[in-house]
mmCIF file of C-alpha atoms in Angstrom:
data_model
loop_
_atom_site.group_PDB
_atom_site.id
_atom_site.type_symbol
_atom_site.label_atom_id
_atom_site.label_comp_id
_atom_site.label_asym_id
_atom_site.label_seq_id
_atom_site.Cartn_x
_atom_site.Cartn_y
_atom_site.Cartn_z
ATOM 1 C CA MET Z 472 32.434 78.130 -73.102
ATOM 2 C CA THR Z 473 29.042 77.100 -74.326
ATOM 3 C CA SER Z 474 27.461 73.867 -73.408
ATOM 4 C CA PRO Z 475 25.759 71.825 -76.166
ATOM 5 C CA PRO Z 476 22.180 72.793 -75.176
ATOM 6 C CA ASP Z 477 23.137 76.495 -75.270
ATOM 7 C CA LEU Z 478 24.654 76.022 -78.667
ATOM 8 C CA ARG Z 479 21.497 74.310 -79.872
ATOM 9 C CA THR Z 480 19.244 77.130 -78.678
ATOM 10 C CA LEU Z 481 21.582 79.674 -80.209
ATOM 11 C CA ILE Z 482 21.468 77.924 -83.582
ATOM 12 C CA ALA Z 483 17.694 77.583 -83.327
ATOM 13 C CA GLU Z 484 17.396 81.298 -82.650
ATOM 14 C CA VAL Z 485 19.597 82.185 -85.559
ATOM 15 C CA VAL Z 486 17.668 79.892 -87.876
ATOM 16 C CA ARG Z 487 14.394 81.388 -86.731
ATOM 17 C CA GLU Z 488 15.611 84.900 -87.359
ATOM 18 C CA VAL Z 489 17.017 84.099 -90.783
ATOM 19 C CA VAL Z 490 13.872 82.265 -91.846
ATOM 20 C CA ALA Z 491 11.680 85.069 -90.564
ATOM 21 C CA ASP Z 492 13.791 87.521 -92.485
ATOM 22 C CA LEU Z 493 13.628 85.520 -95.699
ATOM 23 C CA ALA Z 494 9.906 84.950 -95.525
ATOM 24 C CA GLY Z 495 9.472 88.547 -94.472
ATOM 25 C CA PRO Z 496 7.369 91.237 -96.057
ATOM 26 C CA ALA Z 497 6.572 90.270 -99.631
ATOM 27 C CA PRO Z 498 6.191 93.171 -102.037
ATOM 28 C CA ALA Z 499 2.668 94.002 -103.057
ATOM 29 C CA ALA Z 500 3.462 95.294 -106.509
ATOM 30 C CA ALA Z 501 6.297 93.033 -107.526
ATOM 31 C CA ALA Z 502 4.287 89.817 -107.061
ATOM 32 C CA PRO Z 503 6.898 87.169 -107.729
ATOM 33 C CA PRO Z 504 5.358 84.367 -109.788
ATOM 34 C CA ALA Z 505 6.527 81.534 -107.604
ATOM 35 C CA PRO Z 506 7.107 82.296 -103.970
ATOM 36 C CA VAL Z 507 10.331 80.746 -102.913
ATOM 37 C CA THR Z 508 9.598 78.333 -100.153
ATOM 38 C CA ALA Z 509 13.087 76.988 -99.836
ATOM 39 C CA THR Z 510 14.343 77.515 -96.385
ATOM 40 C CA PRO Z 511 18.050 77.462 -96.670
ATOM 41 C CA ALA Z 512 19.746 75.312 -94.134
ATOM 42 C CA PRO Z 513 21.939 77.416 -91.948
ATOM 43 C CA PRO Z 514 25.606 76.807 -92.254
ATOM 44 C CA ALA Z 515 27.066 74.822 -89.440
ATOM 45 C CA GLY Z 516 29.458 77.440 -88.290
ATOM 46 C CA VAL Z 517 27.132 80.339 -87.644
ATOM 47 C CA ALA Z 518 26.825 79.688 -83.971
ATOM 48 C CA GLY Z 519 28.884 82.677 -83.080
ATOM 49 C CA ALA Z 520 27.207 84.971 -85.552
ATOM 50 C CA GLU Z 521 25.929 87.768 -83.389
ATOM 51 C CA HIS Z 522 25.361 90.204 -86.238
ATOM 52 C CA VAL Z 523 22.265 88.604 -87.661
ATOM 53 C CA THR Z 524 20.411 91.285 -89.517
ATOM 54 C CA PRO Z 525 17.132 92.346 -88.021
ATOM 55 C CA PRO Z 526 14.043 91.462 -90.020
ATOM 56 C CA GLN Z 527 13.294 94.959 -91.156
ATOM 57 C CA LEU Z 528 13.006 96.479 -94.606
ATOM 58 C CA ARG Z 529 16.465 97.296 -95.807
ATOM 59 C CA GLU Z 530 16.338 98.975 -99.146
ATOM 60 C CA ARG Z 531 19.585 99.096 -100.999
ATOM 61 C CA VAL Z 532 20.171 100.961 -104.208
ATOM 62 C CA GLU Z 533 23.419 100.191 -105.903
ATOM 63 C CA ALA Z 534 24.836 102.503 -108.490
ATOM 64 C CA VAL Z 535 25.811 100.719 -111.668
ATOM 65 C CA ARG Z 536 27.832 102.263 -114.410
ATOM 66 C CA ILE Z 537 27.258 100.747 -117.830
ATOM 67 C CA ALA Z 538 29.106 102.561 -120.546
ATOM 68 C CA ASP Z 539 30.190 99.718 -122.804
ATOM 69 C CA ASP Z 540 29.950 95.980 -123.398
ATOM 70 C CA ALA Z 541 32.598 95.200 -120.785
ATOM 71 C CA ASP Z 542 30.613 97.044 -118.108
ATOM 72 C CA LEU Z 543 27.475 95.181 -119.077
ATOM 73 C CA ASP Z 544 29.275 91.863 -118.891
ATOM 74 C CA ARG Z 545 30.711 92.755 -115.499
ATOM 75 C CA PHE Z 546 27.296 93.755 -114.218
ATOM 76 C CA ALA Z 547 25.719 90.513 -115.440
ATOM 77 C CA ARG Z 548 28.392 88.498 -113.666
ATOM 78 C CA GLN Z 549 27.982 90.522 -110.517
ATOM 79 C CA LEU Z 550 24.255 89.889 -110.679
ATOM 80 C CA LEU Z 551 24.870 86.160 -111.022
ATOM 81 C CA ALA Z 552 27.170 86.245 -108.028
ATOM 82 C CA LEU Z 553 24.509 88.072 -106.034
ATOM 83 C CA PHE Z 554 21.977 85.467 -107.067
ATOM 84 C CA GLU Z 555 24.080 82.712 -105.590
ATOM 85 C CA ASN Z 556 23.386 84.053 -102.140
ATOM 86 C CA PRO Z 557 19.791 83.196 -101.117
ATOM 87 C CA LYS Z 558 19.513 86.348 -99.075
ATOM 88 C CA ASN Z 559 20.515 88.585 -101.955
ATOM 89 C CA ARG Z 560 18.224 86.587 -104.212
ATOM 90 C CA GLN Z 561 15.297 87.332 -101.941
ATOM 91 C CA ASP Z 562 16.240 90.978 -101.767
ATOM 92 C CA LEU Z 563 16.423 91.176 -105.549
ATOM 93 C CA ARG Z 564 13.082 89.447 -106.029
ATOM 94 C CA ALA Z 565 11.379 91.561 -103.420
ATOM 95 C CA GLY Z 566 12.779 94.763 -104.858
ATOM 96 C CA ARG Z 567 14.735 95.603 -101.735
ATOM 97 C CA LEU Z 568 17.937 95.557 -103.729
ATOM 98 C CA ARG Z 569 17.678 97.836 -106.694
ATOM 99 C CA PHE Z 570 20.060 99.289 -109.197
ATOM 100 C CA ARG Z 571 20.509 102.779 -110.441
ATOM 101 C CA LEU Z 572 22.318 103.717 -113.608
ATOM 102 C CA GLU Z 573 25.185 105.985 -112.775
ATOM 103 C CA GLY Z 574 26.394 108.655 -115.142
ATOM 104 C CA GLY Z 575 25.311 109.176 -118.734
ATOM 105 C CA THR Z 576 21.664 109.226 -117.754
ATOM 106 C CA THR Z 577 20.824 111.957 -120.216
ATOM 107 C CA SER Z 578 18.270 109.744 -121.864
ATOM 108 C CA ALA Z 579 16.307 109.474 -118.637
ATOM 109 C CA VAL Z 580 15.749 113.201 -118.359
ATOM 110 C CA PRO Z 581 14.029 113.941 -121.664
ATOM 111 C CA GLN Z 582 11.501 111.169 -121.146
ATOM 112 C CA THR Z 583 9.915 113.152 -118.358
ATOM 113 C CA ARG Z 584 9.468 116.271 -120.435
ATOM 114 C CA PRO Z 585 6.463 116.939 -122.605
ATOM 115 C CA VAL Z 586 7.117 116.700 -126.307
ATOM 116 C CA GLN Z 587 6.848 119.482 -128.827
ATOM 117 C CA ARG Z 588 6.754 118.030 -132.283
ATOM 118 C CA ILE Z 589 7.817 119.935 -135.397
ATOM 119 C CA ASP Z 590 7.209 118.123 -138.649
ATOM 120 C CA SER Z 591 8.510 120.458 -141.309
ATOM 121 C CA GLY Z 592 10.118 123.808 -141.941
ATOM 122 C CA ALA Z 593 12.909 125.606 -140.163
ATOM 123 C CA VAL Z 594 13.433 125.084 -136.451
ATOM 124 C CA THR Z 595 14.803 128.416 -135.323
ATOM 125 C CA GLU Z 596 16.453 129.743 -132.215
ATOM 126 C CA ARG Z 597 13.175 131.346 -131.185
ATOM 127 C CA GLN Z 598 11.356 128.016 -131.153
ATOM 128 C CA VAL Z 599 14.143 126.422 -129.115
ATOM 129 C CA LYS Z 600 13.981 129.267 -126.629
ATOM 130 C CA ALA Z 601 10.214 128.882 -126.329
ATOM 131 C CA ALA Z 602 10.594 125.137 -125.807
ATOM 132 C CA ALA Z 603 13.179 125.752 -123.088
ATOM 133 C CA GLU Z 604 10.867 128.156 -121.287
ATOM 134 C CA ALA Z 605 7.991 125.702 -121.506
ATOM 135 C CA GLY Z 606 10.262 122.877 -120.333
ATOM 136 C CA ARG Z 607 9.604 120.796 -123.417
ATOM 137 C CA ARG Z 608 11.787 118.618 -125.545
ATOM 138 C CA LEU Z 609 11.743 118.858 -129.300
ATOM 139 C CA VAL Z 610 11.033 116.034 -131.668
ATOM 140 C CA LEU Z 611 11.776 116.882 -135.277
ATOM 141 C CA GLY Z 612 10.121 115.163 -138.169
ATOM 142 C CA ARG Z 613 11.992 114.068 -141.268
ATOM 143 C CA ARG Z 614 11.441 117.330 -143.075
ATOM 144 C CA ALA Z 615 12.209 119.687 -140.215
ATOM 145 C CA VAL Z 616 15.512 121.531 -140.502
ATOM 146 C CA LEU Z 617 17.395 122.687 -137.442
ATOM 147 C CA THR Z 618 19.364 125.885 -138.011
ATOM 148 C CA PRO Z 619 22.920 126.167 -136.681
ATOM 149 C CA LEU Z 620 21.974 128.942 -134.285
ATOM 150 C CA ALA Z 621 19.067 126.896 -132.932
ATOM 151 C CA ARG Z 622 21.365 123.912 -132.393
ATOM 152 C CA GLU Z 623 23.778 126.076 -130.428
ATOM 153 C CA ARG Z 624 21.005 127.528 -128.327
ATOM 154 C CA ALA Z 625 19.526 124.095 -127.621
ATOM 155 C CA ARG Z 626 22.899 122.910 -126.385
ATOM 156 C CA ALA Z 627 23.295 125.985 -124.210
ATOM 157 C CA LEU Z 628 19.819 125.733 -122.701
ATOM 158 C CA GLY Z 629 19.877 121.960 -122.403
ATOM 159 C CA VAL Z 630 16.850 121.348 -124.591
ATOM 160 C CA PRO Z 631 16.888 117.753 -125.810
ATOM 161 C CA ILE Z 632 16.317 117.469 -129.526
ATOM 162 C CA GLU Z 633 15.449 114.218 -131.165
ATOM 163 C CA LYS Z 634 15.450 113.840 -134.903
ATOM 164 C CA GLU Z 635 13.347 111.165 -136.497
ATOM 165 C CA ARG Z 636 14.847 109.266 -139.362
ATOM 166 C CA MET H 296 40.546 136.052 -142.527
ATOM 167 C CA SER H 297 40.110 133.667 -139.645
ATOM 168 C CA SER H 298 36.668 134.886 -138.636
ATOM 169 C CA THR H 299 35.176 134.327 -142.065
ATOM 170 C CA ALA H 300 32.451 131.773 -142.474
ATOM 171 C CA ILE H 301 30.283 130.457 -145.247
ATOM 172 C CA GLY H 302 26.608 129.718 -144.917
ATOM 173 C CA MET H 303 24.434 127.634 -147.202
ATOM 174 C CA ILE H 304 20.708 127.350 -147.598
ATOM 175 C CA GLU H 305 19.156 124.853 -149.932
ATOM 176 C CA THR H 306 15.520 125.017 -150.911
ATOM 177 C CA LYS H 307 13.254 123.190 -153.256
ATOM 178 C CA GLY H 308 12.071 125.793 -155.717
ATOM 179 C CA PHE H 309 13.583 128.998 -156.992
ATOM 180 C CA VAL H 310 11.240 131.406 -155.256
ATOM 181 C CA ALA H 311 12.052 130.129 -151.772
ATOM 182 C CA ALA H 312 15.764 130.421 -152.555
ATOM 183 C CA LEU H 313 15.381 133.970 -153.773
ATOM 184 C CA ALA H 314 13.340 134.934 -150.727
ATOM 185 C CA ALA H 315 15.915 133.327 -148.456
ATOM 186 C CA ALA H 316 18.767 135.148 -150.191
ATOM 187 C CA ASP H 317 16.986 138.444 -149.785
ATOM 188 C CA ALA H 318 16.272 137.794 -146.121
ATOM 189 C CA MET H 319 19.889 136.820 -145.511
ATOM 190 C CA VAL H 320 21.487 139.918 -146.964
ATOM 191 C CA LYS H 321 18.945 142.101 -145.195
ATOM 192 C CA ALA H 322 19.405 140.403 -141.842
ATOM 193 C CA ALA H 323 23.168 140.739 -141.449
ATOM 194 C CA ASN H 324 26.337 141.992 -143.062
ATOM 195 C CA VAL H 325 26.897 139.103 -145.466
ATOM 196 C CA THR H 326 27.430 138.789 -149.189
ATOM 197 C CA ILE H 327 25.969 136.240 -151.560
ATOM 198 C CA THR H 328 28.844 134.385 -153.126
ATOM 199 C CA ASP H 329 27.171 131.664 -155.124
ATOM 200 C CA ARG H 330 23.937 130.172 -156.327
ATOM 201 C CA GLN H 331 23.755 126.561 -157.372
ATOM 202 C CA GLU H 332 20.957 124.768 -159.149
ATOM 203 C CA VAL H 333 21.565 121.078 -159.120
ATOM 204 C CA GLY H 334 18.312 120.054 -160.749
ATOM 205 C CA ASP H 335 15.100 118.583 -159.430
ATOM 206 C CA GLY H 336 14.171 122.047 -158.242
ATOM 207 C CA LEU H 337 16.952 122.221 -155.686
ATOM 208 C CA VAL H 338 18.515 125.645 -155.393
ATOM 209 C CA ALA H 339 21.333 126.468 -152.991
ATOM 210 C CA VAL H 340 22.453 129.944 -152.014
ATOM 211 C CA VAL H 341 25.896 130.431 -150.495
ATOM 212 C CA ILE H 342 26.805 133.453 -148.420
ATOM 213 C CA SER H 343 29.955 134.539 -146.656
ATOM 214 C CA GLY H 344 30.848 136.969 -143.910
ATOM 215 C CA GLU H 345 31.727 137.043 -140.243
ATOM 216 C CA VAL H 346 30.754 133.931 -138.298
ATOM 217 C CA GLY H 347 28.116 135.643 -136.192
ATOM 218 C CA ALA H 348 26.662 137.483 -139.161
ATOM 219 C CA VAL H 349 26.473 134.315 -141.221
ATOM 220 C CA LYS H 350 24.724 132.436 -138.414
ATOM 221 C CA ALA H 351 22.193 135.219 -137.952
ATOM 222 C CA ALA H 352 21.653 135.489 -141.701
ATOM 223 C CA THR H 353 21.062 131.778 -142.196
ATOM 224 C CA GLU H 354 18.609 131.855 -139.314
ATOM 225 C CA ALA H 355 16.574 134.562 -140.997
ATOM 226 C CA GLY H 356 16.941 132.991 -144.427
ATOM 227 C CA ALA H 357 15.838 129.570 -143.212
ATOM 228 C CA GLU H 358 12.753 130.989 -141.577
ATOM 229 C CA THR H 359 11.792 132.891 -144.704
ATOM 230 C CA ALA H 360 12.463 129.923 -146.984
ATOM 231 C CA SER H 361 10.278 127.630 -144.925
ATOM 232 C CA GLN H 362 7.478 130.193 -144.994
ATOM 233 C CA VAL H 363 7.665 130.743 -148.749
ATOM 234 C CA GLY H 364 8.500 127.266 -149.960
ATOM 235 C CA GLU H 365 10.312 124.146 -148.902
ATOM 236 C CA LEU H 366 13.529 124.362 -146.942
ATOM 237 C CA VAL H 367 15.840 121.411 -147.543
ATOM 238 C CA SER H 368 18.938 122.181 -145.508
ATOM 239 C CA VAL H 369 20.868 124.891 -143.698
ATOM 240 C CA HIS H 370 24.517 124.765 -142.802
ATOM 241 C CA VAL H 371 27.274 127.067 -141.608
ATOM 242 C CA ILE H 372 30.981 126.377 -141.917
ATOM 243 C CA PRO H 373 33.027 128.648 -139.697
ATOM 244 C CA ARG H 374 36.570 129.222 -140.989
ATOM 245 C CA PRO H 375 36.421 126.989 -144.064
ATOM 246 C CA HIS H 376 39.704 125.518 -145.244
ATOM 247 C CA ALA H 377 41.341 127.331 -148.153
ATOM 248 C CA GLU H 378 41.433 124.081 -150.097
ATOM 249 C CA ILE H 379 37.666 123.991 -150.625
ATOM 250 C CA GLY H 380 37.943 127.295 -152.498
ATOM 251 C CA ASN H 381 39.934 125.477 -155.173
ATOM 252 C CA HIS H 382 37.104 123.106 -155.960
ATOM 253 C CA PHE H 383 33.936 124.900 -154.907
ATOM 254 C CA ASP H 384 32.844 128.370 -155.904
ATOM 255 C CA VAL H 385 32.873 129.739 -152.395
ATOM 256 C CA SER H 386 35.077 132.764 -152.041
ATOM 257 C CA ALA H 387 35.312 132.899 -148.263
ATOM 258 C CA LYS H 388 38.991 133.743 -148.172
#
């Protein structure tokens, strides 16, 4: 049994904590263009909410799988739903809630490798092997020709090959 | 034979094609089955043999062709269908 004054102090405490959490540490790098000053009014029925999250940095990384249009649509809707919630909105803006592409991230790997460019002539197995040892990825010009053996070796060694059109 | 393959090298210019053909037959146990000149300087040499031999031969031939002249394309077809022999001069049966 809580008397009205107790209830009032409890609500005040909760509001203070939520507001402190929302106006918490702003990211230095992200620099949101317009700081959100809206202090959401607490719902009336949160008096018993004991599990108010502490105002600390909670970084969340959610894995997202986008393989086709349907996945993309689902993700966009999920993002909209997250945006409805002011707390999630703050997290998203501040970069505390981030997303990671799950599966099929082969394109992310080659970007980190240095590029070895071959403009013309045959691209042989030997060159692929050398690129694999040097940890490079191959970029072939329009007139470069990849031999079948080199293609097989590149697949076996995991050397990314990009052909320009 | 199921392990038979055909390999093709196309070059721009006769000399590169000849050099590639020579390099191919020297590199592995393959035979030259055809030579096609389609005009505009494009010359294609077709070889046949075991799959591994054909792959090794085209590798050597492609390298030589690109050193001597201009290499246009290289391709290997492992176990070609018998039907293509009816319409193309590739005797890889």
